[in-house]
XYZ file of C-alpha atoms in Angstrom:
588
model
C -69.683 -134.483 106.681
C -71.751 -134.384 103.472
C -72.212 -130.615 103.794
C -68.463 -130.117 104.354
C -67.623 -132.237 101.321
C -70.048 -130.257 99.156
C -68.515 -126.962 100.266
C -65.003 -128.223 99.528
C -66.059 -129.374 96.066
C -67.710 -126.025 95.375
C -64.628 -124.137 96.467
C -62.458 -126.371 94.297
C -64.730 -125.753 91.338
C -64.525 -121.997 91.855
C -60.766 -122.236 92.093
C -60.637 -124.192 88.819
C -62.855 -121.609 87.140
C -60.583 -118.801 88.286
C -57.586 -120.641 86.823
C -59.136 -121.077 83.380
C -56.908 -119.641 80.700
C -58.140 -117.370 77.950
C -57.729 -120.263 75.525
C -60.413 -122.235 77.423
C -63.061 -119.584 76.853
C -65.202 -120.056 73.748
C -64.638 -117.645 70.889
C -67.565 -116.215 68.951
C -67.759 -115.647 65.198
C -70.938 -114.177 63.697
C -71.167 -114.092 59.898
C -74.085 -111.991 58.639
C -74.814 -111.584 54.936
C -76.899 -108.775 53.462
C -80.131 -109.117 51.451
C -79.747 -112.893 51.134
C -83.078 -114.584 51.716
C -83.914 -118.046 52.979
C -84.209 -119.280 49.393
C -80.758 -118.108 48.277
C -78.857 -121.281 49.230
C -78.557 -124.616 47.509
C -79.092 -126.116 50.990
C -82.615 -124.690 51.132
C -83.469 -125.816 47.609
C -82.402 -123.034 45.256
C -82.152 -124.659 41.801
C -79.373 -122.401 40.469
C -77.072 -120.861 43.065
C -74.429 -123.154 44.570
C -73.303 -122.666 48.175
C -71.294 -125.822 49.026
C -69.408 -124.382 52.008
C -72.468 -122.850 53.630
C -74.395 -126.064 52.922
C -71.719 -128.083 54.720
C -71.829 -125.716 57.666
C -75.630 -125.976 57.822
C -75.411 -129.779 57.929
C -72.987 -129.534 60.866
C -75.097 -127.026 62.816
C -78.136 -126.645 64.985
C -80.522 -124.947 62.569
C -83.156 -122.507 63.822
C -85.755 -122.986 61.103
C -88.311 -120.462 62.407
C -85.911 -117.595 63.101
C -86.911 -113.944 62.691
C -85.183 -110.611 62.158
C -86.541 -107.275 60.918
C -87.493 -106.856 57.250
C -84.668 -104.310 56.750
C -80.991 -104.276 57.633
C -80.344 -101.542 60.227
C -83.164 -102.606 62.567
C -81.955 -106.220 62.379
C -78.372 -105.183 63.131
C -79.424 -103.034 66.071
C -81.455 -105.875 67.542
C -78.531 -108.276 67.159
C -76.122 -105.858 68.859
C -78.418 -105.040 71.808
C -80.969 -107.827 72.282
C -83.557 -105.026 72.300
C -86.462 -104.469 69.895
C -85.768 -101.928 67.159
C -88.601 -99.622 68.209
C -87.127 -99.498 71.697
C -83.410 -99.240 70.865
C -83.845 -96.314 68.436
C -82.461 -97.876 65.237
C -85.780 -98.426 63.510
C -84.870 -97.716 59.891
C -82.029 -97.561 57.375
C -82.276 -93.778 56.928
C -84.429 -90.692 57.658
C -82.686 -90.043 60.977
C -83.578 -93.437 62.420
C -80.483 -95.606 62.038
C -78.669 -94.956 65.354
C -78.813 -96.832 68.653
C -79.645 -94.959 71.836
C -76.530 -93.849 73.684
C -75.932 -95.801 76.889
C -77.659 -98.952 75.691
C -75.236 -101.864 76.327
C -74.050 -103.525 73.128
C -72.682 -106.982 72.437
C -69.064 -105.824 71.873
C -69.136 -103.593 74.956
C -70.325 -106.444 77.143
C -67.815 -108.926 75.744
C -64.949 -106.437 75.922
C -65.696 -105.801 79.591
C -65.527 -109.573 80.140
C -62.002 -109.689 78.703
C -62.773 -110.564 75.089
C -61.131 -108.900 72.116
C -63.783 -107.533 69.789
C -63.575 -106.965 66.042
C -65.903 -105.859 63.237
C -65.166 -106.464 59.556
C -67.653 -105.189 56.983
C -70.998 -103.431 57.286
C -71.921 -101.518 60.444
C -74.852 -99.257 59.404
C -75.676 -98.057 62.910
C -74.234 -94.552 62.634
C -71.226 -92.919 60.979
C -70.357 -90.219 63.531
C -69.348 -90.158 67.188
C -70.744 -91.630 69.427
C -72.202 -94.213 67.041
C -69.136 -95.507 65.205
C -68.250 -99.159 65.822
C -65.232 -98.135 67.884
C -67.527 -95.970 70.039
C -69.868 -98.918 70.689
C -67.364 -101.510 71.863
C -65.378 -102.762 68.876
C -61.643 -102.523 69.565
C -60.818 -103.288 65.934
C -63.053 -102.103 63.094
C -62.582 -102.419 59.333
C -65.737 -101.039 57.753
C -67.498 -98.623 55.393
C -70.104 -95.926 55.956
C -73.842 -96.004 55.449
C -75.705 -98.909 53.914
C -73.266 -99.776 51.148
C -70.361 -98.795 48.975
C -70.684 -96.945 45.654
C -74.334 -95.956 45.982
C -74.962 -94.806 49.558
C -74.812 -91.061 50.196
C -71.776 -91.254 52.528
C -69.901 -93.651 50.191
C -70.711 -91.547 47.114
C -69.229 -93.323 44.025
C -66.742 -95.258 46.215
C -66.270 -98.534 44.296
C -66.475 -102.070 45.655
C -63.238 -102.925 43.854
C -60.087 -100.894 44.666
C -62.071 -98.571 46.908
C -61.883 -96.791 50.253
C -62.598 -98.239 53.682
C -62.187 -97.137 57.292
C -59.824 -98.688 59.830
C -60.741 -97.617 63.351
C -62.164 -94.393 61.960
C -59.328 -93.555 59.587
C -59.945 -93.714 55.806
C -57.648 -95.970 53.808
C -57.633 -97.574 50.359
C -57.631 -101.249 49.446
C -56.895 -103.345 46.388
C -59.239 -106.006 45.110
C -62.874 -106.740 45.985
C -64.296 -105.552 49.306
C -65.632 -109.045 50.131
C -62.026 -110.247 50.189
C -61.031 -107.290 52.366
C -63.596 -108.169 55.038
C -62.695 -111.870 55.132
C -58.925 -111.361 54.879
C -59.003 -108.776 57.676
C -61.152 -110.987 59.912
C -58.939 -114.043 59.404
C -55.750 -112.052 60.077
C -57.263 -110.591 63.249
C -58.480 -113.970 64.539
C -55.047 -115.442 63.785
C -53.431 -112.755 65.929
C -55.860 -113.450 68.765
C -54.959 -117.142 68.580
C -51.247 -116.349 68.719
C -51.745 -114.131 71.779
C -54.119 -116.555 73.512
C -56.959 -114.023 73.595
C -60.639 -114.995 73.372
C -62.488 -113.062 70.714
C -65.841 -111.862 69.452
C -65.562 -111.497 65.678
C -68.462 -109.891 63.796
C -68.224 -110.359 60.023
C -71.209 -108.652 58.337
C -70.691 -108.542 54.568
C -72.253 -105.985 52.246
C -72.832 -108.868 49.798
C -75.229 -109.734 48.382
C -76.812 -106.266 48.667
C -76.743 -104.130 45.535
C -74.958 -102.761 43.690
C -74.145 -106.210 42.373
C -70.520 -105.600 41.469
C -68.584 -108.857 41.375
C -65.475 -110.442 39.909
C -66.003 -112.330 36.647
C -64.826 -115.640 38.107
C -67.881 -115.715 40.387
C -70.400 -114.347 37.874
C -69.583 -116.413 34.786
C -70.950 -119.737 36.152
C -74.414 -118.106 36.379
C -74.538 -116.255 33.097
C -77.126 -117.690 30.732
C -78.991 -119.397 33.592
C -82.195 -118.442 35.336
C -81.899 -115.808 38.001
C -79.661 -112.764 38.574
C -76.098 -113.775 37.668
C -74.294 -110.961 39.489
C -76.367 -111.420 42.645
C -75.640 -115.139 42.653
C -71.994 -114.357 41.926
C -71.796 -112.253 45.072
C -73.260 -115.140 47.072
C -70.788 -117.568 45.504
C -67.929 -115.243 46.472
C -69.095 -115.135 50.092
C -69.485 -118.915 50.086
C -65.930 -119.389 48.842
C -64.535 -117.065 51.504
C -66.673 -118.701 54.205
C -64.951 -121.942 53.238
C -61.601 -120.188 53.749
C -62.674 -119.172 57.258
C -63.679 -122.754 57.987
C -60.275 -124.028 56.894
C -58.560 -121.384 59.013
C -60.551 -122.370 62.102
C -59.672 -126.024 61.557
C -55.986 -125.502 60.749
C -55.473 -123.093 63.654
C -57.122 -125.383 66.198
C -59.869 -122.826 66.886
C -62.752 -124.762 65.350
C -63.805 -126.890 68.305
C -64.117 -124.058 70.809
C -65.488 -121.332 68.545
C -69.213 -120.644 68.476
C -69.985 -119.893 64.834
C -73.313 -118.322 63.902
C -74.357 -117.773 60.304
C -77.455 -115.710 59.533
C -78.799 -113.077 57.155
C -80.262 -109.666 57.918
C -83.661 -109.706 56.186
C -85.763 -111.520 53.641
C -84.973 -112.124 50.005
C -84.394 -109.544 47.287
C -82.970 -110.195 43.815
C -83.460 -113.957 43.986
C -87.080 -114.009 45.160
C -88.647 -114.303 41.716
C -86.684 -117.473 41.054
C -87.026 -119.192 44.431
C -88.187 -118.059 47.868
C -88.221 -121.291 49.886
C -92.027 -121.359 49.748
C -92.418 -118.074 51.639
C -94.668 -115.132 50.873
C -93.133 -111.680 50.700
C -89.646 -110.265 50.518
C -87.478 -107.596 52.139
C -89.625 -104.837 53.771
C -92.653 -107.182 54.037
C -94.292 -108.388 57.248
C -95.093 -111.748 55.704
C -92.537 -114.417 56.573
C -90.586 -113.826 53.371
C -89.588 -110.441 54.759
C -88.208 -111.490 58.141
C -87.816 -115.277 58.423
C -84.170 -116.098 57.694
C -81.614 -118.856 58.294
C -79.738 -119.021 61.585
C -77.254 -121.867 61.942
C -75.202 -122.400 65.107
C -72.193 -124.679 65.614
C -70.004 -125.233 68.686
C -68.336 -128.644 68.605
C -67.356 -128.766 72.311
C -70.385 -126.853 73.538
C -72.706 -129.835 74.111
C -75.221 -128.647 71.553
C -75.979 -132.218 70.559
C -76.247 -133.568 67.057
C -76.971 -131.269 64.112
C -80.721 -130.858 63.789
C -83.601 -128.520 62.999
C -85.323 -126.605 65.791
C -88.699 -125.286 64.677
C -89.449 -123.225 67.803
C -89.943 -119.559 66.851
C -86.858 -117.553 67.791
C -85.582 -114.048 67.004
C -82.268 -112.284 66.686
C -82.895 -110.458 69.973
C -82.338 -113.892 71.565
C -78.741 -114.187 70.378
C -77.043 -111.740 72.758
C -78.514 -113.214 75.972
C -77.822 -116.684 74.552
C -74.157 -115.909 73.890
C -73.775 -114.466 77.383
C -75.025 -117.766 78.795
C -72.907 -119.932 76.503
C -69.745 -117.903 77.213
C -70.454 -117.381 80.935
C -70.336 -113.610 80.457
C -72.136 -111.557 83.074
C -75.167 -109.581 81.989
C -74.777 -105.852 82.776
C -77.016 -104.534 85.515
C -78.484 -101.938 83.153
C -79.228 -104.392 80.321
C -82.877 -105.226 79.709
C -83.284 -107.640 76.813
C -86.432 -108.132 74.769
C -84.995 -111.462 73.671
C -84.422 -114.456 75.896
C -81.590 -116.950 76.169
C -82.097 -120.049 74.042
C -78.946 -121.761 75.327
C -80.937 -124.640 76.845
C -82.992 -124.963 73.659
C -79.796 -125.261 71.612
C -78.474 -127.895 74.002
C -81.748 -129.784 73.933
C -82.162 -129.686 77.707
C -85.238 -127.463 77.868
C -87.991 -126.102 75.681
C -88.779 -122.407 75.546
C -91.827 -121.266 77.482
C -94.764 -120.315 75.279
C -94.287 -116.718 74.132
C -95.252 -114.095 71.588
C -92.949 -111.490 70.062
C -93.334 -108.558 67.689
C -91.526 -107.929 64.405
C -91.632 -104.221 63.546
C -89.437 -101.531 62.032
C -90.144 -98.191 60.393
C -89.008 -96.224 57.366
C -90.153 -92.895 58.821
C -92.964 -92.217 61.271
C -93.745 -95.334 63.260
C -97.283 -96.605 62.688
C -99.196 -98.716 65.171
C -100.078 -102.197 63.848
C -97.492 -101.942 61.050
C -96.116 -105.236 62.302
C -96.187 -108.990 62.563
C -96.876 -110.780 65.843
C -95.369 -114.274 66.070
C -96.908 -116.925 68.343
C -95.990 -120.521 67.662
C -97.532 -121.457 64.325
C -99.529 -118.218 64.168
C -98.725 -114.943 62.419
C -100.813 -111.816 62.957
C -99.970 -109.387 60.149
C -100.989 -105.709 60.367
C -103.114 -106.517 63.392
C -105.828 -108.137 61.295
C -104.582 -110.953 59.030
C -104.033 -114.336 60.708
C -102.049 -117.218 59.205
C -101.210 -120.735 60.352
C -97.731 -121.183 58.879
C -97.558 -124.852 59.888
C -100.410 -125.638 57.500
C -99.973 -122.674 55.149
C -96.300 -121.794 54.740
C -97.074 -119.469 51.823
C -99.616 -117.512 53.917
C -102.390 -117.701 51.350
C -105.351 -118.262 53.691
C -106.353 -115.546 56.157
C -107.923 -117.322 59.166
C -108.784 -114.254 61.239
C -112.524 -114.750 60.900
C -112.242 -118.424 61.868
C -110.107 -117.816 64.977
C -111.205 -114.552 66.633
C -109.923 -115.796 70.007
C -106.377 -116.160 68.650
C -106.557 -112.728 67.027
C -107.764 -111.204 70.300
C -104.901 -112.721 72.317
C -102.288 -111.612 69.811
C -103.743 -108.111 69.555
C -103.736 -107.877 73.341
C -100.040 -108.820 73.387
C -99.278 -106.146 70.808
C -101.254 -103.492 72.703
C -99.204 -104.144 75.848
C -95.970 -104.142 73.855
C -96.930 -100.909 72.082
C -97.721 -99.199 75.397
C -94.128 -99.862 76.433
C -92.483 -98.370 73.347
C -94.922 -95.607 72.355
C -93.599 -92.911 74.751
C -90.134 -92.827 73.141
C -90.651 -94.283 69.670
C -90.502 -90.874 67.981
C -87.666 -89.584 70.163
C -84.955 -89.334 67.502
C -81.414 -90.290 68.462
C -78.917 -87.493 67.626
C -76.838 -88.630 64.658
C -73.715 -86.773 65.833
C -72.267 -85.139 68.935
C -70.449 -81.864 68.244
C -67.395 -80.636 70.093
C -65.969 -83.963 71.227
C -62.215 -84.522 71.209
C -62.982 -88.047 69.998
C -64.377 -86.676 66.718
C -63.214 -83.101 65.984
C -65.077 -82.906 62.667
C -68.582 -84.334 62.316
C -69.335 -85.241 58.691
C -73.095 -85.211 58.134
C -74.901 -86.559 55.090
C -78.502 -86.504 53.903
C -78.794 -90.158 54.957
C -79.541 -88.854 58.449
C -82.024 -86.128 57.528
C -85.145 -86.570 59.616
C -88.182 -87.738 57.691
C -86.699 -87.704 54.177
C -85.443 -90.802 52.400
C -82.248 -89.410 50.846
C -79.648 -92.075 51.519
C -78.338 -92.924 48.046
C -76.461 -91.235 45.231
C -79.561 -91.041 43.046
C -81.313 -88.989 45.728
C -78.331 -86.665 45.982
C -78.026 -86.220 42.220
C -81.761 -85.559 41.930
C -81.652 -83.094 44.857
C -84.423 -84.928 46.715
C -85.946 -83.031 49.613
C -87.258 -79.872 48.003
C -85.819 -76.364 48.296
C -84.428 -76.729 51.828
C -84.056 -80.459 52.502
C -84.555 -81.563 56.089
C -82.735 -81.237 59.395
C -80.319 -83.405 61.341
C -80.918 -84.250 64.996
C -77.659 -83.458 66.778
C -76.205 -82.957 70.243
C -73.779 -80.166 71.173
C -71.438 -81.714 73.708
C -69.366 -78.573 74.314
C -70.760 -75.047 73.969
C -68.812 -72.631 71.803
C -68.417 -71.219 68.305
C -68.788 -73.760 65.515
C -67.973 -73.608 61.838
C -70.602 -75.370 59.746
C -69.434 -75.997 56.186
C -72.163 -76.777 53.666
C -71.673 -78.696 50.428
C -73.880 -79.858 47.587
C -71.459 -82.741 46.917
C -69.091 -84.661 49.234
C -65.629 -83.187 49.697
C -63.797 -85.995 47.937
C -65.544 -85.097 44.654
C -64.108 -81.546 44.667
C -67.240 -80.567 42.721
C -68.560 -76.998 42.651
C -71.752 -76.065 44.488
C -73.637 -75.058 41.366
C -72.323 -77.745 39.027
C -73.631 -81.088 37.933
C -71.714 -84.135 39.066
C -72.924 -87.055 36.978
C -71.689 -90.579 37.502
C -69.046 -91.801 35.097
C -70.429 -94.003 32.284
C -68.872 -97.037 34.005
C -70.506 -96.309 37.358
C -73.792 -95.408 35.684
C -73.779 -98.790 33.944
C -73.238 -100.500 37.285
C -75.727 -98.468 39.273
C -78.528 -98.022 36.799
C -80.900 -95.105 36.440
C -82.138 -95.166 40.032
C -78.690 -94.568 41.493
C -76.935 -92.672 38.714
C -79.431 -90.324 37.012
C -78.244 -87.111 35.386
C -77.630 -84.710 38.254
C -79.371 -81.408 38.868
C -77.295 -78.243 38.676
C -77.956 -75.017 40.590
C -75.937 -72.363 38.744
C -77.573 -69.511 40.682
C -76.385 -70.549 44.159
C -75.284 -67.389 45.981
C -75.734 -68.101 49.687
C -75.490 -70.884 52.229
C -77.943 -70.864 55.142
C -77.993 -72.746 58.436
C -80.725 -72.971 61.014
C -79.559 -74.413 64.317
C -80.514 -74.098 67.977
C -83.353 -71.728 67.107
C -81.228 -69.264 65.148
C -80.494 -68.680 61.491
C -77.196 -67.586 59.962
C -75.876 -67.340 56.428
C -72.818 -66.602 54.319
C -72.395 -65.444 50.719
C -70.855 -67.795 48.177
C -70.686 -68.453 44.430
C -71.785 -71.415 42.284
C -68.135 -72.037 41.370
C -67.125 -72.494 45.014
C -66.971 -76.032 46.393
C -68.355 -75.148 49.835
C -69.537 -72.329 52.045
C -68.823 -71.962 55.766
C -71.090 -70.363 58.360
C -70.047 -69.676 61.957
C -72.503 -69.733 64.826
C -72.369 -69.877 68.627
C -74.068 -72.988 69.994
C -75.194 -73.821 73.525
C -74.784 -77.334 74.878
C -77.601 -79.829 74.481
C -79.802 -81.593 71.970
C -80.930 -79.557 68.974
C -81.515 -79.682 65.229
C -79.354 -78.434 62.372
C -80.532 -77.595 58.880
C -78.498 -76.330 55.941
C -79.537 -75.229 52.460
C -78.740 -72.908 49.561
C -80.378 -69.757 48.172
C -79.932 -67.611 45.087
C -79.148 -63.866 45.080
C -82.853 -62.983 45.291
C -83.355 -65.064 48.432
C -85.084 -67.999 46.745
C -84.445 -71.371 48.398
C -82.895 -73.844 45.960
C -81.945 -77.164 47.583
C -80.717 -78.720 50.799
C -77.061 -79.101 51.708
C -76.629 -82.845 51.315
C -73.300 -82.722 53.130
C -72.209 -80.671 56.146
C -68.926 -80.634 58.045
C -69.038 -79.304 61.603
C -66.100 -78.373 63.851
C -65.634 -76.302 66.993
C -63.381 -73.302 66.375
C -63.428 -71.706 69.843
C-alpha cells in the first residue's frame, strides 16, 4: 500500500512538472562589467565612486566573496560560457589568435536554447568575430553587440565611436544614437519585455564594455567626479552602468519578473584605472596572478529560489561553476558531451551543503602558454607561479610568502597543477581557426590583425604603427568548401576608404580621447606595389598601386585547416608590412 501510494505521488509530481508553463521557469539575467575591480564599488569601500543601485543589489544577494575569474576578459568570458578552463576551451587570450572557443564545445546559450529558453546577448562578446564564432553561431538567438575587445580602439572597431556609433544586430551592421551603454541596456530591457509578453523564459547576457577604456562618457556622469581623487571618466562610466542597472531592477519589479529571475552580477577581471586609489586590500591588478588580478565580485539573487537570506559565502568559487549551477537551478539537462571543469554550487547557494574540499587553477595566456604561469587556489591558500605561497585569510594583501614554512602545502598544490597540466598540455597550443571560409552562413570572412597568431596587434595604435614587421603574421583558418577564393588585402579597414600607401591618422578629437598609445601618427608606405598571400602551402600575388584602397588575389584552396598570411611589397620585391585587414570570399 505504501509503495503504491509513493508511485502514485511520483507520477502525479511528474505530471505536474510536465504541465508547468513557461512562466513558471526561472529566467536568468547575467550582468558582466568590464575592467571593474573588486574595489570599484561604494559597497566594497571605495571612498569616491558611488554605486547605489549595485550596492542595493549586493545587500539583497548571496555574495560569493572568494570568487575567481581569469585576469583578462576573453578567457573569463569563455569560461563563463562553457564551464571549461580557458586553457582547455581554446579562448586563452584577448588576441594573438587565441580568443576563440573550440567548435563543438557546448555553450550556455546553446544548452538553454535547446531546453526551450530564449537567449539574448547585449554588449561585449569578444569570443570571435567570424563564423562559426559569432554569438549567433554559438547559441544566442538575439545578439546586439560590437566586434573585438572594444569600440573606437580595437582593430575591428577602428575609430568607431562609443557615442553615435556602429553596432551589429544578429550579424548585420547598424548605427545607433547616444551612448553605447544605453544601447546595451535599452536593447536588453526591450527584449526581456517581449519575452514577458510572450510568456517565454529567457537567458539574458548583458556584458557591458564599460568601464574598459577608452573612457568616453557623457558629461552628466563624469562631472560629479571631476576635481576628486581617482579617474573621473572611469568612475563616470561605472556611474552610468549603475544608473542603468537601477533601470533594469525597476523593470524587473514593474513587470513582475523580479521574483522568478535569477540575477547574477559580476566583473570579468581585476581592477584597472581605479586600483591606485582603492583595491579592496588586494595585491595586483588585471593580468596579475595575485588576487587583485582575478578575485572579483559575484552576487546572486533569486527571491523565490530558496537561496536563504542575503549573506557572504567565503568558500572559494570560480566562474566555471556558474554554468553547471544554472543548469541545476533551472532544471536544465546537461548535454551528454559537456564536461565541466567547474562544479555546481546550487546547494552552497541554498545553504544545504558545503562544497567538498577542492583545488582549482587560474591561468590564461597572452601568447605561448607557459607552464606554472598560474595561480592555484585551495581554501585559504594561493600558490602563485608554482613557488610563492600565501595565506589570504591572514594576509589578504599577499605580502608574506610562506612557501618555505609550508613545503607540504606547496607540494600538494604543485601535484594538483601537474595533473591538471597533463590534461591540457596536448592541445593547449592547438590554435582554433578564427574563420571558416566558404560557408553560406558567412559569405565574406572579414579578418583583422587581432587574430594574427603570436603578434599582439589588436588595437588602432598597433595598426597605425604597422606592428608586426615587414610581413605581419598569419591567421589560422578553416576552408569549409574547396574552390577558388578571392582574398582582398587592405592596410586599413574598408570603412575608412583609405589608400594602401597613405597615412590614416586619427582625427584630433579621437586622438584626444585615445591618447598616444591608441592614436599615434600612422606609418605610410608610399612604395606599395604588390599584395602577396601565402595560404595552404602556396604563394600568390597581384600588382597594385599605393593610391589603391585594396588589392585582390585569387587562389584555389583545398578543404581543411590551414594558415593564411597577407602582406605588401614594393616594386623591387622588398617586404613592407602585413595586411592588417583581409576579406575572403569564394568565387567559384
